[in-house]
XYZ file of N, CA and C in Angstrom:
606
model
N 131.946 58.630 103.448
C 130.851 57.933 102.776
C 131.046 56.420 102.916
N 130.494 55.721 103.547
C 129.947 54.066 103.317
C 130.225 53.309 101.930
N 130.807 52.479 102.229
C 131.071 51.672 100.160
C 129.575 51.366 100.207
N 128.849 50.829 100.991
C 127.676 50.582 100.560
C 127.182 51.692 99.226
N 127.111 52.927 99.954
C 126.877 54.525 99.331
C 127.897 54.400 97.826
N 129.048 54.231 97.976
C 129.689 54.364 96.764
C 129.831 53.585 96.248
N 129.069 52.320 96.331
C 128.545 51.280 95.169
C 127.233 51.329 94.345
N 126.401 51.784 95.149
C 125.477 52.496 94.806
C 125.522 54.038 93.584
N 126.648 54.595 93.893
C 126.602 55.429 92.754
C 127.143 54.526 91.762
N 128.156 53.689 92.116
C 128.696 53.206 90.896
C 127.706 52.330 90.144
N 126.853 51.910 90.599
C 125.724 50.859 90.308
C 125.040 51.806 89.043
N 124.693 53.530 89.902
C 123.712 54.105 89.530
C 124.478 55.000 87.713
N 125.667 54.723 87.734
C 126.076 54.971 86.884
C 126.386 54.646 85.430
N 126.841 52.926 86.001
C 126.538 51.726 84.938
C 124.709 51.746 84.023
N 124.024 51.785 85.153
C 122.625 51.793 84.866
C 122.606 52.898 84.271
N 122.504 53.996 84.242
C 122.237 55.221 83.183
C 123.067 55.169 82.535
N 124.602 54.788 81.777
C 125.282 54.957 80.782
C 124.371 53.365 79.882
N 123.754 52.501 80.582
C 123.638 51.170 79.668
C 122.412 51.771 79.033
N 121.683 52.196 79.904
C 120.255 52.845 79.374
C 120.232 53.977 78.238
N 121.004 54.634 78.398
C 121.691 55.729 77.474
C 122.003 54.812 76.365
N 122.794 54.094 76.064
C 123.274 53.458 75.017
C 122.222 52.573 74.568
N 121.290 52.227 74.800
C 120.197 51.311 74.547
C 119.118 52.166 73.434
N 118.653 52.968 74.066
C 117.502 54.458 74.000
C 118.231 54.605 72.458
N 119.427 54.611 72.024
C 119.955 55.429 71.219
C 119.048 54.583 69.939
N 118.898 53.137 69.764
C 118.160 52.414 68.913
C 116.987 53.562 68.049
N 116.466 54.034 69.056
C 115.088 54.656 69.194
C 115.105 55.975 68.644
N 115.935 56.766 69.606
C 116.559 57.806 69.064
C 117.330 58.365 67.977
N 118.409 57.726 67.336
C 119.053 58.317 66.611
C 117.927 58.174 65.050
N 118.498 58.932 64.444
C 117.512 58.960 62.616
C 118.296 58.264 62.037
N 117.141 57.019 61.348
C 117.805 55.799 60.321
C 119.052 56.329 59.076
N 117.506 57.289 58.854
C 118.352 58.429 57.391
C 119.045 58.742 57.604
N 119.623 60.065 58.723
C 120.937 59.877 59.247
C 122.220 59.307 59.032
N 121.732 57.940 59.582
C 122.758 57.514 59.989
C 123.560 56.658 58.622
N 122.255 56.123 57.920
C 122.561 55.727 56.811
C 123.117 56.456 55.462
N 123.009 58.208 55.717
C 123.604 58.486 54.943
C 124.713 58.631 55.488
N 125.630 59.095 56.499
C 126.681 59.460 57.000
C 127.424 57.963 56.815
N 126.485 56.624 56.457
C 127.481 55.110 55.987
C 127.750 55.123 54.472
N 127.084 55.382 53.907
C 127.302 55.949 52.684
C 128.205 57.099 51.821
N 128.112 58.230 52.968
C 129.074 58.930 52.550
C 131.106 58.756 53.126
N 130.858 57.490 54.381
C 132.136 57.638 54.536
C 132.632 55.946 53.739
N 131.470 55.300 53.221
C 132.329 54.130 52.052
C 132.514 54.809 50.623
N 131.629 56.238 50.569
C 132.254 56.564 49.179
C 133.187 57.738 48.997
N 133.697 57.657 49.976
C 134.734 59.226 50.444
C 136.068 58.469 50.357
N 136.504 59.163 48.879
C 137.749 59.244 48.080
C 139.273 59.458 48.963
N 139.128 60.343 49.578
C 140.057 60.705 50.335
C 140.246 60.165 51.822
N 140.336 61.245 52.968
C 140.415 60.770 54.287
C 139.027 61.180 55.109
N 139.215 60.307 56.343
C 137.990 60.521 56.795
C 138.716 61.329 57.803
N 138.428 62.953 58.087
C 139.025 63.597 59.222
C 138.132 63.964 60.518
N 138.125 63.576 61.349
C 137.533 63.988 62.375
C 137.803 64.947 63.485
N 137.546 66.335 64.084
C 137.830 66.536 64.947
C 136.903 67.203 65.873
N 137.464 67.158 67.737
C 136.702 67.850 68.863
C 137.265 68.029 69.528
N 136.959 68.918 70.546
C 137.664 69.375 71.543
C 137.425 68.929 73.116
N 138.020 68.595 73.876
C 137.599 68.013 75.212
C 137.399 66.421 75.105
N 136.415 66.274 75.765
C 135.851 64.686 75.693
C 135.289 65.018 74.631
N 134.599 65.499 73.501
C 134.684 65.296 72.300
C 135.855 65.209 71.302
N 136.869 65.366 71.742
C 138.043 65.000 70.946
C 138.589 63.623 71.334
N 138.358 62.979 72.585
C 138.821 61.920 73.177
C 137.744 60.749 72.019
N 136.034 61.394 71.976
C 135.713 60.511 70.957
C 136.073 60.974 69.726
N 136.594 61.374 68.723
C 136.982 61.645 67.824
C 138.294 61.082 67.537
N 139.073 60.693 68.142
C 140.307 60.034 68.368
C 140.023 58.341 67.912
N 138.618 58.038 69.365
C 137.952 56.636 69.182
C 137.582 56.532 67.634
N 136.845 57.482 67.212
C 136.111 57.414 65.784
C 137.449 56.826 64.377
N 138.451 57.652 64.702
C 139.334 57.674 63.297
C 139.978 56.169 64.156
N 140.773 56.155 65.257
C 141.022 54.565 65.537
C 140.207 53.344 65.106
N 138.987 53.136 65.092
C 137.849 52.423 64.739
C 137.689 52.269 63.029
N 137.436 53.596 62.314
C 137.470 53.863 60.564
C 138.993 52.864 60.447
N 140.130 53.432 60.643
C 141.194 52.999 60.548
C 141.480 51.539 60.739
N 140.859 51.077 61.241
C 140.629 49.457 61.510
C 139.733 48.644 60.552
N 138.844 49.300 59.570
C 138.266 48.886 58.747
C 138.845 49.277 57.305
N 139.889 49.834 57.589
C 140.540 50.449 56.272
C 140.191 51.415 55.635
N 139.003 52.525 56.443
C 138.846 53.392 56.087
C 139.711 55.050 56.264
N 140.569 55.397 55.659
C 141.638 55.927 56.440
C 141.301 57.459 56.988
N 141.371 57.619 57.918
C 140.987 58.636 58.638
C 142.033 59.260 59.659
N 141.838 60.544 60.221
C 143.214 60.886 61.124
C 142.262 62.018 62.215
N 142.781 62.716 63.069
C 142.343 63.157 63.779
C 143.302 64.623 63.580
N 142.378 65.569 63.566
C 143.055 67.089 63.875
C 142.413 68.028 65.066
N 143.659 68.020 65.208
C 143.543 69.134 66.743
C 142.999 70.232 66.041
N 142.069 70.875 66.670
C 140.937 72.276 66.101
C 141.963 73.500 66.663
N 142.826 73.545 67.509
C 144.072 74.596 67.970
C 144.806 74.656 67.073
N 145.540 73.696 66.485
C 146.588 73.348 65.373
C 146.349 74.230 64.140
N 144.338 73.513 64.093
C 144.239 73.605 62.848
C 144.242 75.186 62.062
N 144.187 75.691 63.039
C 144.010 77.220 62.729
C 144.944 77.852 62.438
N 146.506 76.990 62.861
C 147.417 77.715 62.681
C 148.483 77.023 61.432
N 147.568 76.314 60.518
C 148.003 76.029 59.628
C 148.552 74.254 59.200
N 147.708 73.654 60.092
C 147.313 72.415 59.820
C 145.960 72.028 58.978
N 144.972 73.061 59.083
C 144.065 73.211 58.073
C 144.781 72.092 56.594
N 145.953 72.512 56.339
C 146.432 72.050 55.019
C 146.330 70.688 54.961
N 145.871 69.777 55.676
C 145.571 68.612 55.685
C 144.534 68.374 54.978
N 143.620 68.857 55.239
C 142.520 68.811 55.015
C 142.097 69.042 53.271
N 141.726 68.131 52.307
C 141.982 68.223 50.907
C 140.251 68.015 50.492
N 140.236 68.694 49.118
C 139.052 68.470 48.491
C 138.144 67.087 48.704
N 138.888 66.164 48.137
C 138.004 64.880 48.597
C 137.662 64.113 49.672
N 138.168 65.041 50.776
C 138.424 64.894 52.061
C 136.442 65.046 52.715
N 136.616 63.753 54.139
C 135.056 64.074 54.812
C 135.310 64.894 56.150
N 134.920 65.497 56.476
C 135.239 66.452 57.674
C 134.271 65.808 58.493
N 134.295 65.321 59.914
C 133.017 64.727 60.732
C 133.710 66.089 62.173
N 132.432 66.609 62.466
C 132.899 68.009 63.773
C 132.118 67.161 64.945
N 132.533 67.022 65.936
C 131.672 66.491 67.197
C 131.985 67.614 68.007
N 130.715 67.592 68.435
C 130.446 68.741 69.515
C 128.968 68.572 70.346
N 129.152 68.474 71.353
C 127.825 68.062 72.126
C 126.603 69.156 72.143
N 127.038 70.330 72.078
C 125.840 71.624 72.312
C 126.204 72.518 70.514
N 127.371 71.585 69.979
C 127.373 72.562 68.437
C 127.606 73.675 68.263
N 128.616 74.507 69.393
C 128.710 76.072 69.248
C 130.330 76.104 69.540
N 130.985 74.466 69.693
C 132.427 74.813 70.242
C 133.486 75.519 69.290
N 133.754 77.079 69.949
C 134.273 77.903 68.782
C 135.647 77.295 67.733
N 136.373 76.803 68.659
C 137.515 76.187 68.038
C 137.142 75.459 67.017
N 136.337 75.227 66.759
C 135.607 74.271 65.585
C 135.013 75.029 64.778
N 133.912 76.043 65.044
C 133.154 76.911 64.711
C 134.168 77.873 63.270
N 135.521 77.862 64.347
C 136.588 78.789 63.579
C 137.131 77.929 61.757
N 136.824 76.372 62.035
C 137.484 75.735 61.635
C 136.341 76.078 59.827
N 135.300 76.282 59.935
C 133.759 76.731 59.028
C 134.289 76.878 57.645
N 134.710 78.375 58.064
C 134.862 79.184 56.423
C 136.426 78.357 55.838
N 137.177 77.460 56.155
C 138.310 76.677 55.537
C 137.256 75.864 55.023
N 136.861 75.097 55.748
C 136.362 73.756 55.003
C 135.387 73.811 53.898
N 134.595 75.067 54.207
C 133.919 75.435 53.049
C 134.312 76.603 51.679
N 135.489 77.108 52.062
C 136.016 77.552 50.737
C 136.980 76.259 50.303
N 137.216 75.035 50.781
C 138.004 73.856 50.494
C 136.572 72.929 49.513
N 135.996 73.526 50.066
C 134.472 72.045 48.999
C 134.630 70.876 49.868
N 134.652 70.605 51.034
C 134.650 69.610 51.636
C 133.800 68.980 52.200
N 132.908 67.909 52.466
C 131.987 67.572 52.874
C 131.599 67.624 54.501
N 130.639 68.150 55.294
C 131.062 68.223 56.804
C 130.035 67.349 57.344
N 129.891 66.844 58.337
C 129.487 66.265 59.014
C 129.528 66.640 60.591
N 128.151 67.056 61.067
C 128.473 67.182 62.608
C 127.731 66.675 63.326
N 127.969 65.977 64.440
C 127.523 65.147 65.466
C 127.287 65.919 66.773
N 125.838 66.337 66.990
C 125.429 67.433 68.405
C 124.081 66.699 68.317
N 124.305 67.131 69.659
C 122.571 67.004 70.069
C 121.891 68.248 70.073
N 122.202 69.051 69.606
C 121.774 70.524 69.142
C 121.771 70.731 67.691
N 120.314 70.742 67.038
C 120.219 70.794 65.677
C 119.752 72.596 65.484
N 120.022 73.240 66.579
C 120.187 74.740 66.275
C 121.419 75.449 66.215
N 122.095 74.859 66.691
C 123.671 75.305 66.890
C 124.122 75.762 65.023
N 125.114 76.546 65.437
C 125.676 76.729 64.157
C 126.146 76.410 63.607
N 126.875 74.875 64.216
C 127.736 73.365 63.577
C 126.475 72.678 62.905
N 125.855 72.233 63.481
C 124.699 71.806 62.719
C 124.433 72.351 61.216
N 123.870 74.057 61.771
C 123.163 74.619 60.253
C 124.272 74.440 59.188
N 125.736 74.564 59.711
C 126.366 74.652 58.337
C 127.391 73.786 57.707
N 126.300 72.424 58.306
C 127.202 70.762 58.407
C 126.184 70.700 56.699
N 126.935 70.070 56.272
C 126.528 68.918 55.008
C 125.234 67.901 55.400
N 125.502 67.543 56.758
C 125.159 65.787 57.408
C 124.969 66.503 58.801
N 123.959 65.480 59.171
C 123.961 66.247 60.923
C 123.181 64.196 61.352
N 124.578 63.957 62.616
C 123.867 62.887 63.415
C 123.818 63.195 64.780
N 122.567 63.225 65.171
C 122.224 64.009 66.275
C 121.942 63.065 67.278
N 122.893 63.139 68.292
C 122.940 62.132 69.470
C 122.496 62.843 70.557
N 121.346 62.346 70.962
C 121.211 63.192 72.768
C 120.582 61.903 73.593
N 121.408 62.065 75.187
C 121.268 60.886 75.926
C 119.715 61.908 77.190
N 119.651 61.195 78.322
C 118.350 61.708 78.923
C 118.930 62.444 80.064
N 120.413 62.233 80.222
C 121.165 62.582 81.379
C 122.460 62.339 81.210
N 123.306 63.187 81.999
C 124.455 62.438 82.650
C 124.597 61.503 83.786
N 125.013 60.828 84.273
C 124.812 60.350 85.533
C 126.084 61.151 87.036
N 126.319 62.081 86.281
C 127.249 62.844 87.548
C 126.485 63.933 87.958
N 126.583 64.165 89.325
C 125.593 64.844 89.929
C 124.965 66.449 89.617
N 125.746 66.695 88.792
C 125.445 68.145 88.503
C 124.919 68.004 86.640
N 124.815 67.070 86.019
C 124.498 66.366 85.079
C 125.268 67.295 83.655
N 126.812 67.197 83.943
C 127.372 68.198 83.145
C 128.633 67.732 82.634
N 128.766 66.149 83.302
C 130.561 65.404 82.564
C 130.089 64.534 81.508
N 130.684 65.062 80.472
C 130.082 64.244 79.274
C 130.745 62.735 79.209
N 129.758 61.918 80.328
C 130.473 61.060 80.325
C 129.144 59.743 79.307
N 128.018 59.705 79.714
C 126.784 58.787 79.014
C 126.804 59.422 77.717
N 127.021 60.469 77.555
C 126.790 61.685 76.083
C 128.006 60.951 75.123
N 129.348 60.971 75.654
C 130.264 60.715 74.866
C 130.666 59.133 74.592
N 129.971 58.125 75.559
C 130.057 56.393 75.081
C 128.592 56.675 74.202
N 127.857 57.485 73.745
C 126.802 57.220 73.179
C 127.471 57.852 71.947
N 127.853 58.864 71.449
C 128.703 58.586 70.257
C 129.479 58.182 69.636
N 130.376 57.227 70.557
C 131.351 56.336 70.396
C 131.003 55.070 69.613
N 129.503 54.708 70.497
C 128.866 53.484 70.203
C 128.044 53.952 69.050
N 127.368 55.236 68.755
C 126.977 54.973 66.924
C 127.850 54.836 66.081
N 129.246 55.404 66.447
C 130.083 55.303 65.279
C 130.818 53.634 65.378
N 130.518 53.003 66.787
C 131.041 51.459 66.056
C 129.915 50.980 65.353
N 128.643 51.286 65.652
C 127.716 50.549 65.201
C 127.614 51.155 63.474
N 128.067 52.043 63.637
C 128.489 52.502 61.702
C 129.449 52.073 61.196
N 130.585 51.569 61.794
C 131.406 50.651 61.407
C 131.241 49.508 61.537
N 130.620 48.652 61.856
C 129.994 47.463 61.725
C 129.300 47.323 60.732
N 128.597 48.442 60.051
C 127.158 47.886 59.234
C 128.802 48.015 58.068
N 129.539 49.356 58.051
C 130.560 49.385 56.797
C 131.000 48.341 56.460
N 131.362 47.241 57.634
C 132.389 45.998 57.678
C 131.367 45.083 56.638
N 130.015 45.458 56.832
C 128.995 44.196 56.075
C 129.031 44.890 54.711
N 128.903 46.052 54.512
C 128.369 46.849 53.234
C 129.479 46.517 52.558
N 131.237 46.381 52.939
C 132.060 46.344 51.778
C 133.009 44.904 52.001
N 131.836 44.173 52.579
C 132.918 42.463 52.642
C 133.891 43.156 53.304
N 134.110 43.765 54.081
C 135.251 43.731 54.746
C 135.822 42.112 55.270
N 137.218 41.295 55.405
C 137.363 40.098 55.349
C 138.325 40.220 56.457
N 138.388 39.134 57.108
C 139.407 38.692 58.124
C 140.328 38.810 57.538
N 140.992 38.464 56.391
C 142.669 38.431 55.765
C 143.045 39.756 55.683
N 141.800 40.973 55.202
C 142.358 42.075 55.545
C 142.704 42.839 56.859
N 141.801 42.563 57.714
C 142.082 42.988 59.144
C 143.615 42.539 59.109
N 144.117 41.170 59.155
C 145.028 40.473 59.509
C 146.389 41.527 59.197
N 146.509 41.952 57.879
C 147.427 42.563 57.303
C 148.072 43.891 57.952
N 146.709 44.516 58.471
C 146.842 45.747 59.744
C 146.612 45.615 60.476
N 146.699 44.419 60.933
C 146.439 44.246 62.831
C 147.293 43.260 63.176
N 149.072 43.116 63.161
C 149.499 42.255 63.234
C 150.043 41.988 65.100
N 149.378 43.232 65.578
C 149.805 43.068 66.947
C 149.286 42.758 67.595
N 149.884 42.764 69.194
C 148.930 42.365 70.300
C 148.459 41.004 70.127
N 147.122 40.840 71.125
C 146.762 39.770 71.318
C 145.596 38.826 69.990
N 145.000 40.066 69.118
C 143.818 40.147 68.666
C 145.209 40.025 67.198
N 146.494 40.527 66.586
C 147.099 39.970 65.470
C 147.328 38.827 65.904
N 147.924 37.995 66.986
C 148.417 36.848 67.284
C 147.057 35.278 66.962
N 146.394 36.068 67.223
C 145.023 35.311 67.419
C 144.953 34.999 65.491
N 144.546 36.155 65.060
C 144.718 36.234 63.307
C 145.386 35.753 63.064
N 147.033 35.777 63.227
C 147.927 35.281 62.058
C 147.881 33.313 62.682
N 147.375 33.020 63.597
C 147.445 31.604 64.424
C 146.315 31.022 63.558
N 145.015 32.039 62.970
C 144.193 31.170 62.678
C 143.618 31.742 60.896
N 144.660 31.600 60.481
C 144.915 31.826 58.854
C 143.475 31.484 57.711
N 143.006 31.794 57.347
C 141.364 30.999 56.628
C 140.534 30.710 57.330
């Protein structure tokens, strides 16, 4: 193949993941989204998230991100959880399930715990028939127009498009609870982005 040719996909790829992430303005439900900000600034406990595949890779992003705003959150493996990591998982606890089509069993399995626990669920599909959906608490329903890989099946535009509602839900959190630079500072003392903080104090 010609780089000409394989700049061109790469071109054609950038362009449908930016477009994808744009559309979402339009797409996603205000209500939604605004309750799922609401329920994770008034959630007592942890914010737990989990998925499997490239939905676990964003679910990882999600609790890294909460965790940066001081919202404390962790990530559970849906394999684990079955075999008795479940116990993490506590009454005042928010459960968020990502799953792109809402039927991923490992999750599916995860159901009757969280709901003989009283736990609040939350699931993120672009399938509001799936059975994650019907028996979520909260449903934020992300669907992009495509993938951009040729068989339109690597969740690759699907999974920066839930990545990017959940920063853009952590952003509005950062406004809703004064979140402050001195606190970032305190948990972010590394790297380039603590050095920068602790250099520029007030």
């Amino acid at each position: 193949m010609q780089e000409t040719q394989l700049w061109q996909h790469v071109e054609n790829t950038l362009q449908i993941e930016a477009e994808s992430i744009k559309e979402l303005i339009s797409t996603v439900s205000k209500s939604e989204i605004l309750q799922v900000i609401h329920a994770i600034k008034e959630c007592t406990g942890r914010i737990v998230v989990a998925g499997c595949g490239t939905s676990g890779v964003a679910a990882k992003k999600i609790v890294h991100t909460l965790c940066c705003i001081e919202r404390p959150a962790c990530y559970l493996n849906p394999s684990d959880a079955v075999h008795g990591e479940l116990g993490l998982v506590q009454k005042n606890d928010l459960v968020i399930l990502v799953s792109k089509g809402g039927k991923t069993g490992e999750l599916v399995c995860l159901i009757p715990a969280l709901k003989e626990k009283g736990v609040s669920i939350i699931t993120v599909t672009e399938n509001l028939d799936s059975i994650l959906a019907k028996e979520a608490d909260m449903i934020v329903r992300i669907q992009v127009k495509r993938e951009p890989d040729p068989f339109n099946m690597l969740a690759t535009a699907s999974t920066l498009a839930v990545i990017s509602v959940f920063d853009a839900i952590t952003i509005a959190l950062m406004h809703e609870m004064d979140y402050s630079k001195d606190q970032f500072r305190v948990i972010h003392p590394g790297g380039a982005v603590g050095e920068l903080l602790l250099n520029n104090k007030g």
